[in-house]
Short mmCIF file of C-alpha atoms and ligand atoms in Angstrom, two decimals:
data_model
loop_
_atom_site.label_atom_id
_atom_site.label_comp_id
_atom_site.label_asym_id
_atom_site.label_seq_id
_atom_site.Cartn_x
_atom_site.Cartn_y
_atom_site.Cartn_z
CA UNK A 1 -39.77 44.94 63.11
CA UNK A 2 -40.40 42.13 65.41
CA UNK A 3 -37.23 41.99 67.94
CA UNK A 4 -38.05 40.33 71.01
CA UNK A 5 -37.34 36.72 70.74
CA UNK A 6 -40.36 35.25 72.09
CA UNK A 7 -42.61 37.74 70.69
CA UNK A 8 -41.28 36.66 67.29
CA UNK A 9 -41.74 33.08 68.38
CA UNK A 10 -45.08 33.51 69.35
CA UNK A 11 -46.00 35.41 66.14
CA UNK A 12 -44.35 32.65 63.93
CA UNK A 13 -46.03 30.31 65.60
CA UNK A 14 -49.73 32.15 64.88
CA UNK A 15 -48.88 32.31 61.29
CA UNK A 16 -48.08 28.74 60.81
CA UNK A 17 -51.36 28.49 58.54
CA UNK A 18 -51.06 31.80 56.97
CA UNK A 19 -47.43 30.63 55.93
CA UNK A 20 -48.10 27.37 54.42
CA UNK A 21 -51.11 29.23 52.37
CA UNK A 22 -48.21 31.80 51.30
CA UNK A 23 -46.24 28.80 50.37
CA UNK A 24 -48.53 27.57 48.22
CA UNK A 25 -49.65 30.92 46.69
CA UNK A 26 -45.92 31.34 46.32
CA UNK A 27 -45.43 27.76 44.37
CA UNK A 28 -48.49 29.08 42.35
CA UNK A 29 -47.64 32.20 41.24
CA UNK A 30 -44.53 34.00 42.31
CA UNK A 31 -41.71 31.86 42.71
CA UNK A 32 -39.37 35.20 42.69
CA UNK A 33 -36.35 34.61 43.80
CA UNK A 34 -35.26 38.27 42.71
CA UNK A 35 -37.83 39.77 44.96
CA UNK A 36 -37.02 37.74 47.84
CA UNK A 37 -33.25 38.52 47.42
CA UNK A 38 -34.24 42.43 47.16
CA UNK A 39 -36.31 42.30 50.07
CA UNK A 40 -33.98 40.64 52.33
CA UNK A 41 -30.93 42.54 51.26
CA UNK A 42 -32.59 45.71 52.31
CA UNK A 43 -34.24 44.35 55.46
CA UNK A 44 -30.74 42.51 56.52
CA UNK A 45 -28.77 45.69 55.59
CA UNK A 46 -30.94 47.80 57.99
CA UNK A 47 -30.53 45.51 61.00
CA UNK A 48 -27.71 45.00 63.11
CA UNK A 49 -26.82 41.59 63.95
CA UNK A 50 -24.65 41.91 67.00
CA UNK A 51 -27.84 42.80 68.77
CA UNK A 52 -29.49 39.47 68.35
CA UNK A 53 -27.55 36.60 67.86
CA UNK A 54 -30.55 34.25 68.17
CA UNK A 55 -28.86 31.64 65.27
CA UNK A 56 -25.96 31.53 67.40
CA UNK A 57 -28.48 29.98 69.81
CA UNK A 58 -30.49 27.91 67.44
CA UNK A 59 -28.38 26.18 65.09
CA UNK A 60 -25.52 24.05 64.81
CA UNK A 61 -22.68 25.35 62.56
CA UNK A 62 -20.41 23.22 60.07
CA UNK A 63 -17.10 24.07 59.46
CA UNK A 64 -14.58 23.51 56.94
CA UNK A 65 -10.65 22.43 57.15
CA UNK A 66 -10.39 26.33 55.86
CA UNK A 67 -12.57 27.54 58.76
CA UNK A 68 -10.63 25.61 60.99
CA UNK A 69 -7.40 27.08 59.87
CA UNK A 70 -8.71 30.56 60.30
CA UNK A 71 -10.04 29.75 63.77
CA UNK A 72 -6.88 28.14 64.95
CA UNK A 73 -4.71 31.31 63.74
CA UNK A 74 -7.00 33.82 65.29
CA UNK A 75 -7.01 31.85 68.44
CA UNK A 76 -3.02 31.31 68.25
CA UNK A 77 -3.76 27.51 68.69
CA UNK A 78 -2.79 24.46 66.58
CA UNK A 79 -5.94 23.57 64.31
CA UNK A 80 -5.64 20.29 65.84
CA UNK A 81 -6.17 21.65 69.30
CA UNK A 82 -8.97 24.08 67.76
CA UNK A 83 -10.62 20.36 66.36
CA UNK A 84 -10.19 19.09 69.81
CA UNK A 85 -11.56 21.84 72.29
CA UNK A 86 -14.17 23.21 69.95
CA UNK A 87 -15.56 20.65 67.60
CA UNK A 88 -17.32 17.43 67.24
CA UNK A 89 -17.17 15.13 64.40
CA UNK A 90 -20.15 13.10 62.40
CA UNK A 91 -20.03 10.72 59.84
CA UNK A 92 -20.39 13.38 57.28
CA UNK A 93 -19.08 17.04 58.95
CA UNK A 94 -17.18 18.59 61.57
CA UNK A 95 -19.64 20.84 63.57
CA UNK A 96 -18.76 23.35 66.42
CA UNK A 97 -19.74 22.04 69.50
CA UNK A 98 -22.98 23.56 71.68
CA UNK A 99 -22.66 24.65 75.19
CA UNK A 100 -25.22 22.68 77.23
CA UNK A 101 -27.99 25.47 76.84
CA UNK A 102 -27.27 24.48 72.95
CA UNK A 103 -25.68 28.22 72.03
CA UNK A 104 -22.71 27.82 69.89
CA UNK A 105 -19.49 27.30 71.96
CA UNK A 106 -18.31 30.59 70.75
CA UNK A 107 -20.84 32.58 71.92
CA UNK A 108 -20.06 34.62 75.14
CA UNK A 109 -22.72 37.30 76.55
CA UNK A 110 -24.49 37.63 73.10
CA UNK A 111 -21.59 38.09 71.01
CA UNK A 112 -19.23 35.58 68.96
CA UNK A 113 -15.62 35.34 70.21
CA UNK A 114 -14.33 34.94 66.97
CA UNK A 115 -16.59 36.99 64.77
CA UNK A 116 -13.73 38.24 62.26
CA UNK A 117 -13.17 34.83 61.09
CA UNK A 118 -16.56 32.93 61.92
CA UNK A 119 -17.36 30.21 59.44
CA UNK A 120 -19.22 30.43 56.27
CA UNK A 121 -22.35 29.58 57.33
CA UNK A 122 -22.60 32.00 59.78
CA UNK A 123 -21.59 34.90 57.56
CA UNK A 124 -24.09 33.42 55.06
CA UNK A 125 -27.23 33.24 57.52
CA UNK A 126 -30.06 33.73 57.10
CA UNK A 127 -29.34 32.51 53.61
CA UNK A 128 -31.83 35.15 51.80
CA UNK A 129 -28.79 35.69 49.15
CA UNK A 130 -28.62 35.06 45.28
CA UNK A 131 -26.61 32.05 46.35
CA UNK A 132 -30.01 30.00 47.52
CA UNK A 133 -31.04 27.74 44.81
CA UNK A 134 -34.54 28.18 44.73
CA UNK A 135 -37.25 29.77 46.80
CA UNK A 136 -39.42 26.09 46.41
CA UNK A 137 -36.24 23.97 47.81
CA UNK A 138 -35.50 26.35 50.42
CA UNK A 139 -39.02 27.41 51.47
CA UNK A 140 -39.47 25.12 54.53
CA UNK A 141 -36.00 26.17 55.98
CA UNK A 142 -36.87 29.68 55.44
CA UNK A 143 -40.22 29.25 57.25
CA UNK A 144 -38.35 27.62 60.08
CA UNK A 145 -35.88 30.37 60.30
CA UNK A 146 -38.63 32.55 60.70
CA UNK A 147 -39.49 31.37 64.35
CA UNK A 148 -36.36 32.96 65.49
CA UNK A 149 -34.74 35.25 63.12
CA UNK A 150 -35.99 38.39 63.11
CA UNK A 151 -34.74 39.21 59.50
CA UNK A 152 -36.63 36.32 57.67
CA UNK A 153 -39.62 36.94 59.75
CA UNK A 154 -39.66 40.65 58.21
CA UNK A 155 -38.58 39.57 54.79
CA UNK A 156 -41.60 37.14 54.70
CA UNK A 157 -44.16 39.73 55.97
CA UNK A 158 -42.49 41.97 53.06
CA UNK A 159 -42.85 39.55 50.55
CA UNK A 160 -46.55 38.63 51.20
CA UNK A 161 -47.46 42.66 50.68
CA UNK A 162 -45.29 42.91 47.29
CA UNK A 163 -46.91 39.77 45.79
CA UNK A 164 -50.08 40.57 46.71
CA UNK A 165 -50.94 37.92 49.26
CA UNK A 166 -53.87 37.89 51.41
CA UNK A 167 -54.50 35.16 54.03
CA UNK A 168 -57.77 34.23 52.82
CA UNK A 169 -56.13 33.53 49.30
S1 LIG B 1 -19.18 30.74 65.44
FE1 LIG B 1 -19.90 32.92 66.11
S2 LIG B 1 -21.12 33.50 64.33
FE2 LIG B 1 -21.05 31.38 63.91
S3 LIG B 1 -22.52 30.55 65.35
FE3 LIG B 1 -21.00 30.40 66.75
S4 LIG B 1 -21.03 32.22 67.87
FE4 LIG B 1 -22.35 32.69 66.12
S1 LIG B 2 -29.36 36.39 61.15
FE1 LIG B 2 -30.97 36.70 62.24
S2 LIG B 2 -31.19 35.40 64.19
FE2 LIG B 2 -28.75 35.96 63.18
S3 LIG B 2 -28.25 37.57 64.32
FE3 LIG B 2 -29.01 38.27 62.59
S4 LIG B 2 -31.07 38.66 62.67
FE4 LIG B 2 -30.52 37.44 64.75
#
């Protein structure tokens, strides 16, 4: 498994053509969500995300009113204060704000300051669970995540092996 972020990004870039071929291969032969979930769950169980936090540096998190209430209770603040201090609104959603370098506002020295009440998207990431509706629909996002998430990268590599994919296909 690749842990180093720059090495992972380099390998993911190197595999872009291969991954595109694999996406076609999956579409033609093996759009097998069960296998993706099985491998993803095993890889995820073996990895300690607290040693990584790359997704907290690479993604923006949308929160719900229930998330806002939980975070406020955890921080002993009013929901309106949490909204004002830690979120921004778009026409469609409420997002946790990002620090100047792009990290989530709650990421501090590689750790989540609200881990116990982290929003649902943080709990579900990297979305290799049965909640995903279809591999085809999510493939583009899955491959984007492979550039920074060691779990996704490893899962896709194992999926290639299990489905008999070879780059020259
Ligand atoms: S809320 Fe916590 S887990 Fe979610 S992105 Fe921010 S730092 Fe990461
Ligand atoms: S889900 Fe992926 S990117 Fe996020 S902390 Fe875990 S391994 Fe790192």
